[in-house]
Short mmCIF file of C-alpha atoms in Angstrom, two decimals:
data_model
loop_
_atom_site.label_atom_id
_atom_site.label_comp_id
_atom_site.label_asym_id
_atom_site.label_seq_id
_atom_site.Cartn_x
_atom_site.Cartn_y
_atom_site.Cartn_z
CA LYS A 1 16.35 4.67 -11.74
CA ALA A 2 16.25 5.55 -8.05
CA GLY A 3 13.19 4.44 -6.13
CA VAL A 4 11.08 6.30 -3.64
CA THR A 5 13.24 7.66 -0.84
CA GLN A 6 11.92 8.31 2.64
CA THR A 7 13.76 9.98 5.46
CA PRO A 8 14.38 9.37 8.23
CA ARG A 9 14.07 5.59 8.40
CA TYR A 10 13.50 5.52 12.15
CA LEU A 11 12.24 8.06 14.66
CA ILE A 12 11.50 8.04 18.36
CA LYS A 13 9.38 10.90 19.66
CA THR A 14 7.66 11.78 22.91
CA ARG A 15 3.91 12.22 23.30
CA GLY A 16 2.87 15.77 22.52
CA GLN A 17 5.76 16.46 20.16
CA GLN A 18 5.41 16.94 16.44
CA VAL A 19 7.22 15.19 13.62
CA THR A 20 7.93 15.81 9.96
CA LEU A 21 8.61 12.99 7.51
CA SER A 22 10.02 13.42 4.03
CA CYS A 23 9.46 11.60 0.75
CA SER A 24 11.20 11.97 -2.60
CA PRO A 25 9.27 10.22 -5.38
CA ILE A 26 10.67 8.33 -8.33
CA SER A 27 12.05 10.78 -10.88
CA GLY A 28 9.24 11.86 -13.19
CA HIS A 29 6.48 10.78 -10.84
CA ARG A 30 4.24 13.63 -9.86
CA SER A 31 1.77 11.98 -7.51
CA VAL A 32 2.69 11.16 -3.92
CA SER A 33 0.50 9.31 -1.44
CA TRP A 34 1.04 8.64 2.24
CA TYR A 35 -0.08 5.61 4.24
CA GLN A 36 -0.01 4.49 7.82
CA GLN A 37 0.59 0.81 8.50
CA THR A 38 -0.06 -0.78 11.88
CA PRO A 39 -0.53 -4.42 12.88
CA GLY A 40 -4.06 -3.69 14.09
CA GLN A 41 -5.40 -1.58 11.23
CA GLY A 42 -3.29 -2.66 8.30
CA LEU A 43 -2.41 -0.21 5.56
CA GLN A 44 -4.51 2.94 5.67
CA PHE A 45 -4.53 5.83 3.22
CA LEU A 46 -3.63 9.23 4.65
CA PHE A 47 -3.59 11.62 1.68
CA GLU A 48 -2.49 12.11 -1.91
CA TYR A 49 -0.74 15.09 -3.45
CA PHE A 50 -0.41 16.05 -7.08
CA SER A 51 0.96 19.31 -8.45
CA GLU A 52 1.35 20.68 -4.93
CA THR A 53 -2.37 20.15 -4.24
CA GLN A 54 -4.00 17.65 -1.93
CA ARG A 55 -6.31 15.60 -4.12
CA ASN A 56 -7.62 13.04 -1.69
CA LYS A 57 -7.65 12.63 2.06
CA GLY A 58 -8.26 9.59 4.19
CA ASN A 59 -10.10 9.41 7.47
CA PHE A 60 -7.45 10.77 9.81
CA PRO A 61 -7.64 13.68 12.29
CA GLY A 62 -6.40 17.14 11.40
CA ARG A 63 -3.19 16.50 13.35
CA PHE A 64 -2.01 14.73 10.21
CA SER A 65 -1.12 17.09 7.41
CA GLY A 66 1.10 17.18 4.40
CA ARG A 67 2.37 19.21 1.53
CA GLN A 68 4.06 18.80 -1.79
CA PHE A 69 6.74 20.97 -3.29
CA SER A 70 7.23 22.04 -6.90
CA ASN A 71 9.82 19.27 -7.41
CA SER A 72 7.18 16.72 -6.31
CA ARG A 73 8.93 15.98 -3.03
CA SER A 74 6.46 15.69 -0.19
CA GLU A 75 6.42 16.03 3.56
CA MET A 76 3.90 14.90 6.10
CA ASN A 77 3.57 16.35 9.56
CA VAL A 78 1.96 14.91 12.65
CA SER A 79 1.37 17.33 15.51
CA THR A 80 0.65 16.58 19.16
CA LEU A 81 1.81 13.00 18.85
CA GLU A 82 -0.13 10.25 20.59
CA LEU A 83 1.04 6.75 21.50
CA GLY A 84 -1.34 5.37 18.87
CA ASP A 85 0.55 7.23 16.14
CA SER A 86 3.34 4.69 16.45
CA ALA A 87 3.40 3.04 13.04
CA LEU A 88 5.23 2.54 9.80
CA TYR A 89 4.57 5.53 7.56
CA LEU A 90 4.85 4.73 3.89
CA CYS A 91 5.06 7.03 0.94
CA ALA A 92 4.13 5.85 -2.55
CA SER A 93 4.64 7.59 -5.85
CA SER A 94 2.89 7.19 -9.17
CA LEU A 95 3.35 8.77 -12.54
CA GLU A 96 0.24 10.90 -12.53
CA ALA A 97 -2.76 11.47 -10.33
CA GLY A 98 -5.27 8.77 -11.04
CA VAL A 99 -2.64 6.33 -12.28
CA PRO A 100 -3.18 3.55 -9.84
CA GLU A 101 0.13 1.71 -10.01
CA ALA A 102 2.07 2.98 -7.04
CA PHE A 103 5.58 2.26 -5.85
CA PHE A 104 6.36 2.41 -2.16
CA GLY A 105 9.35 3.76 -0.32
CA GLN A 106 11.01 1.86 2.51
CA GLY A 107 8.99 3.73 5.10
CA THR A 108 9.66 5.64 8.29
CA ARG A 109 9.19 3.69 11.51
CA LEU A 110 7.82 6.14 14.07
CA THR A 111 7.73 5.19 17.73
CA VAL A 112 5.96 7.48 20.17
CA VAL A 113 6.88 7.00 23.83
CA GLN B 1 -17.35 1.82 4.38
CA LYS B 2 -15.32 0.24 1.61
CA GLU B 3 -13.75 -3.02 2.65
CA VAL B 4 -11.32 -5.51 1.20
CA GLU B 5 -11.30 -8.86 2.93
CA GLN B 6 -8.51 -11.40 2.94
CA ASN B 7 -7.88 -14.52 4.97
CA SER B 8 -4.96 -13.67 7.25
CA GLY B 9 -3.52 -17.18 6.99
CA PRO B 10 -0.90 -18.35 7.24
CA LEU B 11 -1.29 -20.27 4.03
CA SER B 12 1.36 -22.97 3.96
CA VAL B 13 2.28 -24.71 0.70
CA PRO B 14 5.16 -26.97 -0.27
CA GLU B 15 7.83 -25.77 -2.65
CA GLY B 16 6.75 -26.26 -6.26
CA ALA B 17 3.02 -26.18 -5.49
CA ILE B 18 0.45 -23.61 -6.59
CA ALA B 19 -0.42 -21.03 -3.94
CA SER B 20 -3.90 -19.53 -4.24
CA LEU B 21 -4.63 -16.23 -2.49
CA ASN B 22 -8.11 -14.77 -2.42
CA CYS B 23 -9.68 -11.41 -1.80
CA THR B 24 -13.21 -9.98 -1.83
CA TYR B 25 -14.18 -6.33 -2.00
CA SER B 26 -17.32 -4.50 -0.96
CA ASP B 27 -17.42 -1.53 -3.34
CA ARG B 28 -19.02 -2.67 -6.58
CA GLY B 29 -17.77 0.51 -8.26
CA SER B 30 -14.11 -0.43 -7.81
CA GLN B 31 -12.27 -0.39 -11.12
CA SER B 32 -8.64 -1.28 -10.41
CA PHE B 33 -7.21 -4.11 -8.37
CA PHE B 34 -3.71 -4.78 -7.19
CA TRP B 35 -1.62 -7.37 -5.46
CA TYR B 36 1.34 -6.27 -3.39
CA ARG B 37 3.95 -8.49 -1.78
CA GLN B 38 5.41 -7.40 1.54
CA TYR B 39 8.36 -9.15 3.11
CA SER B 40 8.69 -8.85 6.85
CA GLY B 41 10.13 -5.48 7.79
CA LYS B 42 9.98 -4.21 4.20
CA SER B 43 7.60 -2.03 2.23
CA PRO B 44 4.91 -3.35 -0.14
CA GLU B 45 6.00 -4.14 -3.69
CA LEU B 46 3.51 -4.08 -6.55
CA ILE B 47 3.45 -7.44 -8.31
CA MET B 48 0.21 -7.46 -10.30
CA SER B 49 -2.55 -5.12 -11.41
CA ILE B 50 -5.80 -6.15 -13.09
CA TYR B 51 -8.65 -4.06 -14.43
CA SER B 52 -10.82 -6.39 -16.53
CA ASN B 53 -12.69 -9.57 -15.77
CA GLY B 54 -10.70 -12.69 -16.47
CA ASP B 55 -7.11 -13.75 -16.02
CA LYS B 56 -3.87 -11.84 -16.34
CA GLU B 57 -0.61 -13.73 -16.34
CA ASP B 58 2.88 -12.46 -15.58
CA GLY B 59 5.53 -15.11 -15.21
CA ARG B 60 4.62 -17.40 -12.34
CA PHE B 61 1.82 -15.07 -11.22
CA THR B 62 -1.76 -15.07 -12.46
CA ALA B 63 -4.33 -12.58 -11.23
CA GLN B 64 -8.01 -13.38 -11.66
CA LEU B 65 -10.87 -10.89 -11.44
CA ASN B 66 -14.58 -11.57 -11.24
CA LYS B 67 -16.45 -8.28 -10.84
CA ALA B 68 -19.85 -9.95 -10.64
CA SER B 69 -18.72 -11.88 -7.58
CA GLN B 70 -16.49 -9.00 -6.35
CA TYR B 71 -13.63 -11.43 -6.11
CA VAL B 72 -9.94 -11.17 -6.92
CA SER B 73 -7.38 -13.93 -6.65
CA LEU B 74 -3.67 -14.42 -7.13
CA LEU B 75 -2.17 -17.73 -8.16
CA ILE B 76 1.53 -18.35 -7.71
CA ARG B 77 2.77 -21.34 -9.71
CA ASP B 78 5.90 -23.29 -8.80
CA SER B 79 6.01 -21.59 -5.39
CA GLN B 80 9.47 -20.93 -3.99
CA PRO B 81 10.60 -20.30 -0.40
CA SER B 82 11.44 -16.76 -1.55
CA ASP B 83 7.71 -16.23 -2.18
CA SER B 84 7.12 -16.44 1.57
CA ALA B 85 5.69 -13.04 2.43
CA THR B 86 2.44 -11.24 3.19
CA TYR B 87 0.31 -10.55 0.11
CA LEU B 88 -1.88 -7.45 0.18
CA CYS B 89 -4.90 -7.05 -2.05
CA ALA B 90 -6.09 -3.53 -2.90
CA ALA B 91 -9.12 -2.15 -4.70
CA GLU B 92 -9.39 1.35 -6.10
CA GLY B 93 -11.60 3.60 -8.12
CA GLY B 94 -15.10 3.34 -6.77
CA GLY B 95 -17.19 6.48 -7.18
CA GLY B 96 -14.51 8.40 -9.04
CA SER B 97 -12.15 8.14 -6.13
CA TYR B 98 -8.61 7.00 -6.55
CA ILE B 99 -8.19 6.17 -2.91
CA PRO B 100 -7.15 2.53 -2.62
CA THR B 101 -8.50 0.29 0.07
CA PHE B 102 -6.15 -2.44 1.23
CA GLY B 103 -6.90 -5.77 2.77
CA ARG B 104 -5.03 -6.82 5.91
CA GLY B 105 -3.00 -9.30 3.89
CA THR B 106 -2.50 -13.06 3.71
CA SER B 107 0.68 -14.57 5.07
CA LEU B 108 2.13 -17.17 2.71
CA ILE B 109 4.72 -19.69 3.83
CA VAL B 110 6.40 -21.86 1.22
CA HIS B 111 8.27 -24.70 2.89
CA PRO B 112 11.04 -26.69 1.20
#
């Protein structure tokens, strides 16, 4: 069974640009969550999607947004990139919304210069 | 502000010893607790979940939960060098929310 797939694995962007990251969950999993991981702040929850609807949102500015498609694949977008957005962005999938066991993808390493 | 606290370590143990990792959480309403292992440069991997007070064993791993003390621990028996990683504790479910709060992680080093 294939795991959670994130693309791309690495990205370098310039301040002010926008970026879109993609996540394909484990087959049959319908809930997708996104996290930001930095050395200073640790692992922080961005948002969760289930059935194409955002169910929960963490404490991040509106520059961070996401969506989920009918096949459960998800994308997150960061607009007007700032240096502080440099981080490892992780996607996790779980079977259903509210099922707490989550399985993480390999992440996208975003560097903003 | 929900918080999960872990000692950053590193915790160094000899091969074959028991490694004990601890975590406290601030939200008394938290219902679900998880331990993730994260190797350097890799993504977190779920190794244990626990929902009820007491112990839960899975192979060499035992998770312990004490809701009265708001305390979660992970014991790794017969520690191996391959167990060297950062262990993240997470708590979820307070107030009907399914948003997990993660600790910063404890670095474990198992030396031969």
